[in-house]
Coordinates of C-alpha atoms in Angstrom, one line a residue:
X93 CA 41.7 37.9 -15.9
X94 CA 45.3 38.1 -17.3
X95 CA 44.2 41.2 -19.1
X96 CA 42.5 42.9 -15.9
X97 CA 45.4 42.3 -13.7
X98 CA 48.0 43.3 -16.3
X99 CA 45.8 46.7 -17.0
X100 CA 45.3 47.1 -13.2
X101 CA 48.7 47.3 -12.1
X102 CA 49.7 50.2 -15.3
X103 CA 47.0 52.1 -14.0
X104 CA 48.6 51.7 -11.0
X105 CA 51.7 52.3 -12.2
X106 CA 51.7 55.0 -14.0
X107 CA 48.6 57.3 -11.8
X108 CA 47.9 56.0 -8.8
X109 CA 51.7 55.5 -7.9
X110 CA 52.5 58.7 -8.9
X111 CA 49.9 60.5 -6.9
X112 CA 50.4 58.2 -3.6
X113 CA 53.8 59.1 -3.7
X114 CA 52.9 62.6 -3.2
X115 CA 52.4 61.7 0.0
X116 CA 55.5 61.3 0.7
X117 CA 56.0 64.2 2.4
X118 CA 53.1 67.1 3.1
X119 CA 52.3 69.5 0.5
X120 CA 49.1 72.4 1.5
X121 CA 49.1 75.5 0.4
X122 CA 46.8 78.3 -1.6
X123 CA 47.9 79.5 -4.5
X124 CA 44.6 81.7 -5.1
X125 CA 42.1 79.8 -7.0
X126 CA 44.3 76.1 -6.4
X127 CA 44.6 74.4 -3.8
X128 CA 47.0 71.4 -3.5
X129 CA 46.8 69.0 -0.8
X130 CA 48.5 65.7 -0.2
X131 CA 49.6 64.7 3.7
X132 CA 52.5 62.5 5.0
X133 CA 52.0 61.4 8.2
X134 CA 48.7 59.1 7.2
X135 CA 49.2 59.3 3.3
X136 CA 45.7 59.9 3.4
X137 CA 43.3 63.8 3.3
X138 CA 40.3 64.6 4.4
X139 CA 39.0 67.5 3.9
X140 CA 35.8 69.0 4.5
X141 CA 36.9 72.9 4.0
X142 CA 34.8 75.0 1.4
X143 CA 36.9 75.9 -1.7
X144 CA 36.5 79.4 -3.7
X145 CA 38.8 77.8 -6.3
X146 CA 39.8 74.0 -7.8
X147 CA 41.0 71.9 -5.3
X148 CA 43.8 68.8 -6.5
X149 CA 44.6 66.3 -3.5
X150 CA 47.1 62.9 -3.8
X151 CA 47.3 60.2 -1.4
X152 CA 46.4 56.7 -0.6
X153 CA 43.1 57.2 1.0
X154 CA 41.4 60.6 -0.4
X155 CA 38.3 61.5 1.0
X156 CA 36.1 65.2 0.0
X157 CA 33.2 66.4 2.0
X158 CA 33.2 70.0 0.4
X159 CA 33.1 72.6 -1.6
X160 CA 35.0 73.4 -4.4
X161 CA 34.9 74.4 -8.2
X162 CA 36.8 72.2 -10.0
X163 CA 38.5 69.1 -8.2
X164 CA 41.2 66.6 -9.4
X165 CA 41.4 63.7 -6.8
X166 CA 44.3 60.8 -7.3
X167 CA 45.2 58.1 -5.0
X168 CA 43.7 54.2 -4.3
X169 CA 40.1 54.9 -2.8
X170 CA 38.7 57.7 -3.9
X171 CA 35.3 59.4 -2.0
X172 CA 33.6 62.3 -2.5
X173 CA 30.8 63.7 -0.9
X174 CA 30.9 66.8 -1.7
X175 CA 29.7 69.6 -4.1
X176 CA 31.6 70.9 -7.8
X177 CA 30.6 73.8 -9.0
X178 CA 32.9 72.9 -12.1
X179 CA 34.2 69.4 -12.4
X180 CA 35.2 65.9 -11.4
X181 CA 38.5 64.4 -11.9
X182 CA 39.3 60.8 -10.4
X183 CA 42.0 59.0 -10.5
X184 CA 41.5 55.9 -8.3
X185 CA 41.5 52.2 -7.7
X186 CA 37.8 52.5 -5.8
X187 CA 35.7 55.2 -6.7
X188 CA 32.5 56.7 -4.8
X189 CA 31.0 60.0 -5.9
X190 CA 28.4 60.4 -3.7
X191 CA 28.3 63.9 -4.5
X192 CA 26.7 66.8 -6.9
X193 CA 29.3 67.6 -10.3
X194 CA 28.2 70.7 -12.0
X195 CA 29.6 69.6 -14.3
X196 CA 31.0 67.1 -16.4
X197 CA 32.7 63.4 -14.5
X198 CA 36.0 61.8 -15.8
X199 CA 36.9 59.1 -13.9
X200 CA 39.4 55.6 -14.1
X201 CA 39.8 52.8 -11.9
X202 CA 39.0 49.1 -10.5
X203 CA 35.6 50.0 -9.5
X204 CA 33.7 53.3 -9.9
X205 CA 30.7 53.2 -8.2
X206 CA 27.5 56.2 -8.2
X207 CA 25.4 57.1 -6.0
X208 CA 25.4 61.2 -6.7
X209 CA 24.2 63.5 -9.6
X210 CA 26.3 64.5 -12.1
X211 CA 24.2 67.7 -14.6
X212 CA 26.5 66.9 -17.4
X213 CA 28.8 64.3 -19.4
X214 CA 30.3 61.5 -17.4
X215 CA 33.5 59.8 -19.1
X216 CA 34.3 57.0 -17.3
X217 CA 37.0 53.3 -17.4
X218 CA 37.0 51.3 -15.2
X219 CA 37.0 47.3 -14.1
X220 CA 33.6 47.2 -12.8
X221 CA 31.4 50.2 -12.9
X222 CA 27.8 50.6 -11.1
X223 CA 25.0 53.2 -11.5
X224 CA 23.3 52.7 -7.8
X225 CA 19.6 53.5 -7.0
X226 CA 19.9 56.9 -5.9
X227 CA 22.1 58.3 -8.9
X228 CA 21.0 60.6 -11.8
X229 CA 23.2 61.2 -14.6
X230 CA 22.0 64.3 -16.9
X231 CA 24.3 64.2 -19.5
X232 CA 25.7 60.8 -21.5
X233 CA 27.4 58.4 -19.6
X234 CA 30.1 57.3 -21.8
X235 CA 32.4 53.8 -20.5
X236 CA 34.2 51.4 -21.1
X237 CA 34.3 48.9 -19.1
X238 CA 34.0 44.6 -18.3
X239 CA 31.2 45.4 -16.6
X240 CA 28.3 47.8 -16.3
X241 CA 25.3 48.0 -14.2
X242 CA 23.0 51.1 -13.9
X243 CA 20.0 51.0 -11.8
X244 CA 20.0 54.9 -11.4
X245 CA 18.4 57.5 -13.7
X246 CA 20.1 58.2 -17.4
X247 CA 18.3 61.8 -18.6
X248 CA 20.6 62.0 -21.7
X249 CA 21.2 58.4 -22.9
X250 CA 24.2 56.2 -22.9
X251 CA 26.8 55.4 -25.6
X252 CA 29.4 52.2 -23.7
X253 CA 31.9 49.5 -24.6
X254 CA 31.7 46.4 -21.8
X255 CA 32.0 43.3 -21.0
X256 CA 28.6 42.9 -20.0
X257 CA 25.8 45.7 -19.7
X258 CA 22.5 45.2 -17.0
X259 CA 19.9 47.9 -18.2
X260 CA 17.9 47.8 -14.0
X261 CA 16.9 51.2 -14.7
X262 CA 15.1 54.0 -16.6
X263 CA 17.6 55.6 -19.1
X264 CA 16.2 58.2 -20.9
X265 CA 18.2 59.3 -25.0
X266 CA 19.4 56.3 -27.2
X267 CA 21.6 53.7 -26.0
X268 CA 24.1 53.2 -28.6
X269 CA 26.3 49.4 -26.3
X270 CA 28.1 47.4 -28.1
X271 CA 28.7 44.4 -25.2
X272 CA 29.2 40.7 -25.3
X273 CA 25.9 39.9 -23.6
X274 CA 23.0 42.7 -23.2
X275 CA 20.0 42.4 -20.4
X276 CA 17.4 44.9 -20.1
X277 CA 15.4 43.5 -16.7
X278 CA 11.7 43.7 -16.1
X279 CA 12.5 47.3 -13.9
X280 CA 15.3 48.6 -16.7
X281 CA 13.5 50.6 -19.7
X282 CA 15.0 52.8 -22.8
X283 CA 12.5 55.9 -23.3
X284 CA 14.6 56.4 -26.5
X285 CA 16.8 54.8 -29.6
X286 CA 18.1 51.5 -28.9
X287 CA 21.2 49.9 -31.4
X288 CA 23.7 47.3 -30.0
X289 CA 26.3 45.2 -31.4
X290 CA 26.0 41.8 -29.2
X291 CA 26.9 38.1 -29.6
X292 CA 23.5 37.6 -28.9
X293 CA 20.2 39.5 -29.1
X294 CA 18.0 40.2 -26.6
X295 CA 15.4 38.6 -26.2
X296 CA 11.5 40.0 -27.5
X297 CA 10.8 41.3 -24.0
X298 CA 13.4 43.5 -24.0
X299 CA 12.8 44.6 -26.9
X300 CA 9.3 45.5 -25.3
X301 CA 11.0 47.6 -22.7
X302 CA 12.8 50.1 -25.4
X303 CA 9.9 52.8 -26.5
X304 CA 12.3 53.5 -29.9
X305 CA 13.5 51.6 -32.9
X306 CA 16.0 48.5 -31.6
X307 CA 19.1 47.7 -34.1
X308 CA 21.0 44.1 -33.5
X309 CA 24.8 45.3 -35.5
X310 CA 26.7 42.5 -36.4
X311 CA 30.1 43.7 -37.0
X312 CA 31.6 42.3 -39.9
X313 CA 35.3 41.4 -39.7
X314 CA 37.8 42.1 -42.0
X315 CA 36.0 45.5 -43.2
X316 CA 37.9 47.9 -44.6
X317 CA 40.6 46.0 -45.2
X318 CA 42.8 48.4 -46.5
X319 CA 42.1 51.8 -44.3
X320 CA 42.8 49.4 -41.4
X321 CA 46.4 48.4 -42.5
X322 CA 46.3 51.9 -43.1
X323 CA 45.7 53.2 -39.2
X324 CA 47.8 50.1 -38.4
X325 CA 50.4 51.1 -40.8
X326 CA 50.5 55.0 -39.4
X327 CA 50.2 54.0 -35.6
X328 CA 53.5 52.4 -35.7
X329 CA 55.2 54.6 -37.7
X330 CA 53.8 57.2 -34.8
X331 CA 55.4 55.7 -31.8
X332 CA 59.0 54.6 -33.5
X333 CA 59.2 59.0 -34.0
X334 CA 58.2 59.3 -30.5
X335 CA 61.0 56.0 -29.3
X336 CA 63.5 58.3 -31.8
X337 CA 62.0 61.3 -30.5
X338 CA 63.1 60.6 -27.2
X339 CA 65.9 58.9 -27.5
X340 CA 67.6 61.4 -29.7
X341 CA 66.5 64.3 -27.1
X342 CA 68.1 62.7 -24.2
X343 CA 71.8 62.3 -26.6
X344 CA 72.0 66.6 -25.8
X345 CA 74.1 67.3 -22.8
X346 CA 71.1 69.8 -21.0
X347 CA 68.2 67.7 -21.5
X348 CA 70.3 64.4 -20.1
X349 CA 71.6 66.3 -16.9
X350 CA 67.8 67.1 -15.9
X351 CA 67.4 63.8 -15.2
X352 CA 71.2 62.3 -13.4
X353 CA 70.0 64.3 -9.8
X354 CA 68.8 61.6 -7.5
X355 CA 64.8 62.8 -6.7
X356 CA 63.0 62.1 -3.1
X357 CA 59.7 59.9 -4.3
X358 CA 58.2 62.7 -3.0
X359 CA 59.2 65.2 -6.0
X360 CA 57.1 63.2 -8.6
X361 CA 54.1 63.9 -7.8
X362 CA 54.4 67.2 -6.9
X363 CA 55.9 67.0 -10.6
X364 CA 52.7 65.5 -12.1
X365 CA 50.4 67.5 -9.6
X366 CA 52.4 71.1 -10.8
X367 CA 52.2 70.6 -14.1
X368 CA 48.8 70.0 -13.8
X369 CA 48.9 73.5 -13.7
X370 CA 49.6 74.8 -16.7
X371 CA 48.2 71.8 -18.5
X372 CA 44.6 73.5 -17.8
X373 CA 45.5 76.7 -17.8
X374 CA 46.6 77.3 -21.4
X375 CA 43.8 76.2 -23.6
X376 CA 42.8 79.0 -21.6
X377 CA 45.0 81.7 -22.4
X378 CA 44.0 81.0 -25.7
X379 CA 40.1 81.4 -25.7
X380 CA 41.4 84.7 -24.1
X381 CA 43.5 86.0 -26.7
X382 CA 41.2 85.4 -29.5
X383 CA 40.7 89.1 -29.9
X384 CA 44.8 89.4 -30.7
X385 CA 44.4 86.8 -33.6
X386 CA 48.1 86.5 -34.8
X387 CA 48.8 86.1 -30.7
X388 CA 46.1 83.3 -30.5
X389 CA 47.3 81.8 -33.7
X390 CA 51.1 81.1 -32.0
X391 CA 50.4 79.9 -29.4
X392 CA 47.6 77.8 -31.1
X393 CA 51.0 76.8 -33.2
X394 CA 53.0 76.4 -30.3
X395 CA 51.2 73.6 -28.6
X396 CA 51.9 70.9 -30.9
X397 CA 56.4 71.8 -30.7
X398 CA 55.4 72.3 -26.5
X399 CA 53.5 69.4 -26.2
X400 CA 55.6 66.7 -27.7
X401 CA 58.6 67.9 -25.7
X402 CA 56.4 67.8 -22.7
X403 CA 55.0 63.8 -23.4
X404 CA 58.9 62.6 -23.6
X405 CA 60.3 64.2 -20.5
X406 CA 56.9 63.2 -19.7
X407 CA 57.7 59.4 -20.3
X408 CA 62.0 60.0 -19.4
X409 CA 60.7 60.9 -15.3
X410 CA 58.2 58.1 -15.3
X411 CA 60.9 55.4 -16.6
X412 CA 62.9 57.0 -13.7
X413 CA 59.6 56.5 -11.2
X414 CA 59.0 52.9 -12.7
X415 CA 62.2 52.5 -11.8
X416 CA 61.6 53.2 -8.2
X417 CA 59.0 51.2 -7.7
X418 CA 59.6 48.2 -9.4
X419 CA 63.6 48.6 -7.6
X420 CA 65.1 48.2 -10.4
X421 CA 68.9 48.5 -10.6
X422 CA 69.9 49.8 -14.0
X423 CA 70.3 54.0 -14.1
X424 CA 70.7 54.0 -17.9
X425 CA 68.0 57.0 -19.0
X426 CA 68.0 55.5 -22.0
X427 CA 67.0 52.3 -20.5
X428 CA 64.3 54.3 -18.4
X429 CA 62.5 56.2 -20.7
X430 CA 62.4 52.4 -23.1
X431 CA 60.6 51.2 -20.5
X432 CA 58.1 54.0 -19.7
X433 CA 57.7 53.8 -23.7
X434 CA 56.5 51.0 -23.5
X435 CA 53.9 51.2 -21.1
X436 CA 52.7 53.9 -22.4
X437 CA 51.9 52.3 -26.4
X438 CA 50.4 50.3 -24.0
X439 CA 47.8 52.2 -22.4
X440 CA 47.3 54.6 -24.6
X441 CA 45.7 52.1 -26.6
X442 CA 42.9 51.2 -23.8
X443 CA 39.9 53.5 -24.6
X444 CA 39.1 56.5 -22.8
X445 CA 42.5 55.7 -20.5
X446 CA 44.3 56.8 -23.8
X447 CA 43.4 60.6 -23.0
X448 CA 44.6 60.5 -19.0
X449 CA 47.5 58.3 -19.5
X450 CA 48.4 61.4 -22.4
X451 CA 46.9 64.2 -19.6
X452 CA 49.5 62.8 -16.8
X453 CA 52.3 62.5 -18.7
X454 CA 52.3 66.1 -20.1
X455 CA 51.8 67.2 -17.0
X456 CA 55.5 65.8 -15.7
X457 CA 57.0 66.6 -18.4
X458 CA 55.4 70.0 -18.1
X459 CA 56.6 70.5 -14.1
X460 CA 59.9 69.5 -14.6
X461 CA 60.3 72.5 -17.5
X462 CA 58.8 74.2 -15.1
X463 CA 60.9 73.3 -12.2
X464 CA 63.8 74.1 -13.7
X465 CA 62.3 77.2 -15.5
X466 CA 62.0 79.0 -11.7
X467 CA 64.6 76.7 -10.5
X468 CA 62.9 75.3 -7.8
X469 CA 63.0 71.2 -6.5
X470 CA 59.8 69.6 -5.7

């Protein structure tokens, strides 16, 4: 219970908090193929229009029933009843997917419920994940959760880690799970192979509901101790390098001055939303420059220093946001950076969540760079 509460608070602070703050001011503009929306008065976004390109939204409650290409929704409560010809990325305390996603679905929240149709891979991290009876998942389902309940139809297998997994519907393809308890009900079936690690074996009746082979794995403790020790030491060195690099970077007057101005609460959410644009566009640019090999290689190599810089700047800005959210009065940018760094380390240790955390921090740093390059205050 305590771990769940801590995880929930951290997620709310770094993701939902940033997105909700974006609703402090009205932000609606059409940028060609990208549409960004947030509402000031009700702090909620209800959208039913059709868009030719991508759609970003931040607010307390988000309801989308229109049509768009790729969608990026961040808020406390998200309800998707529309259609996406691309993918959907949703951060929310509760996420309801009732529409159609033509490509990948990425989501993190406290509760994620799917009754719609996902045509490609779904990556979900949540406390509770429910695949309802009417849901159809054509791609592989990859999840990390406390409770995973599958009643709908999975057509391309399951890869999951959860405290409890209940398979109460048809699953086609191989299933590979690590769980405290696996249950295959009378309505559930697996048309493929089953590999599972659990504290308890499933019954013979449950095994009979699997058409392929059934393999039960018990994780051997202290196996490969040398490699595990190396990995732990390498991780400690890596995180220490981030902390030291960030503190050294903030010693430069030009960098430190970026965080001395008083920020309007809405600016943090806007900075994050603007930063998502180069985060998604940069890989596309690299792909298009492949025919010009030297340029493509140069751009590819520039990813590492640019990402390092944006992560450090993003952590510093996230630290300011955390101090505002918790109403802490200390204005030391070094202390703010270290506090955000602690939150960052805790979150990146969580599977699936780590990718989304890194994306959010990188986007925040990128948004800060954009605001200074174009001398624009978000």
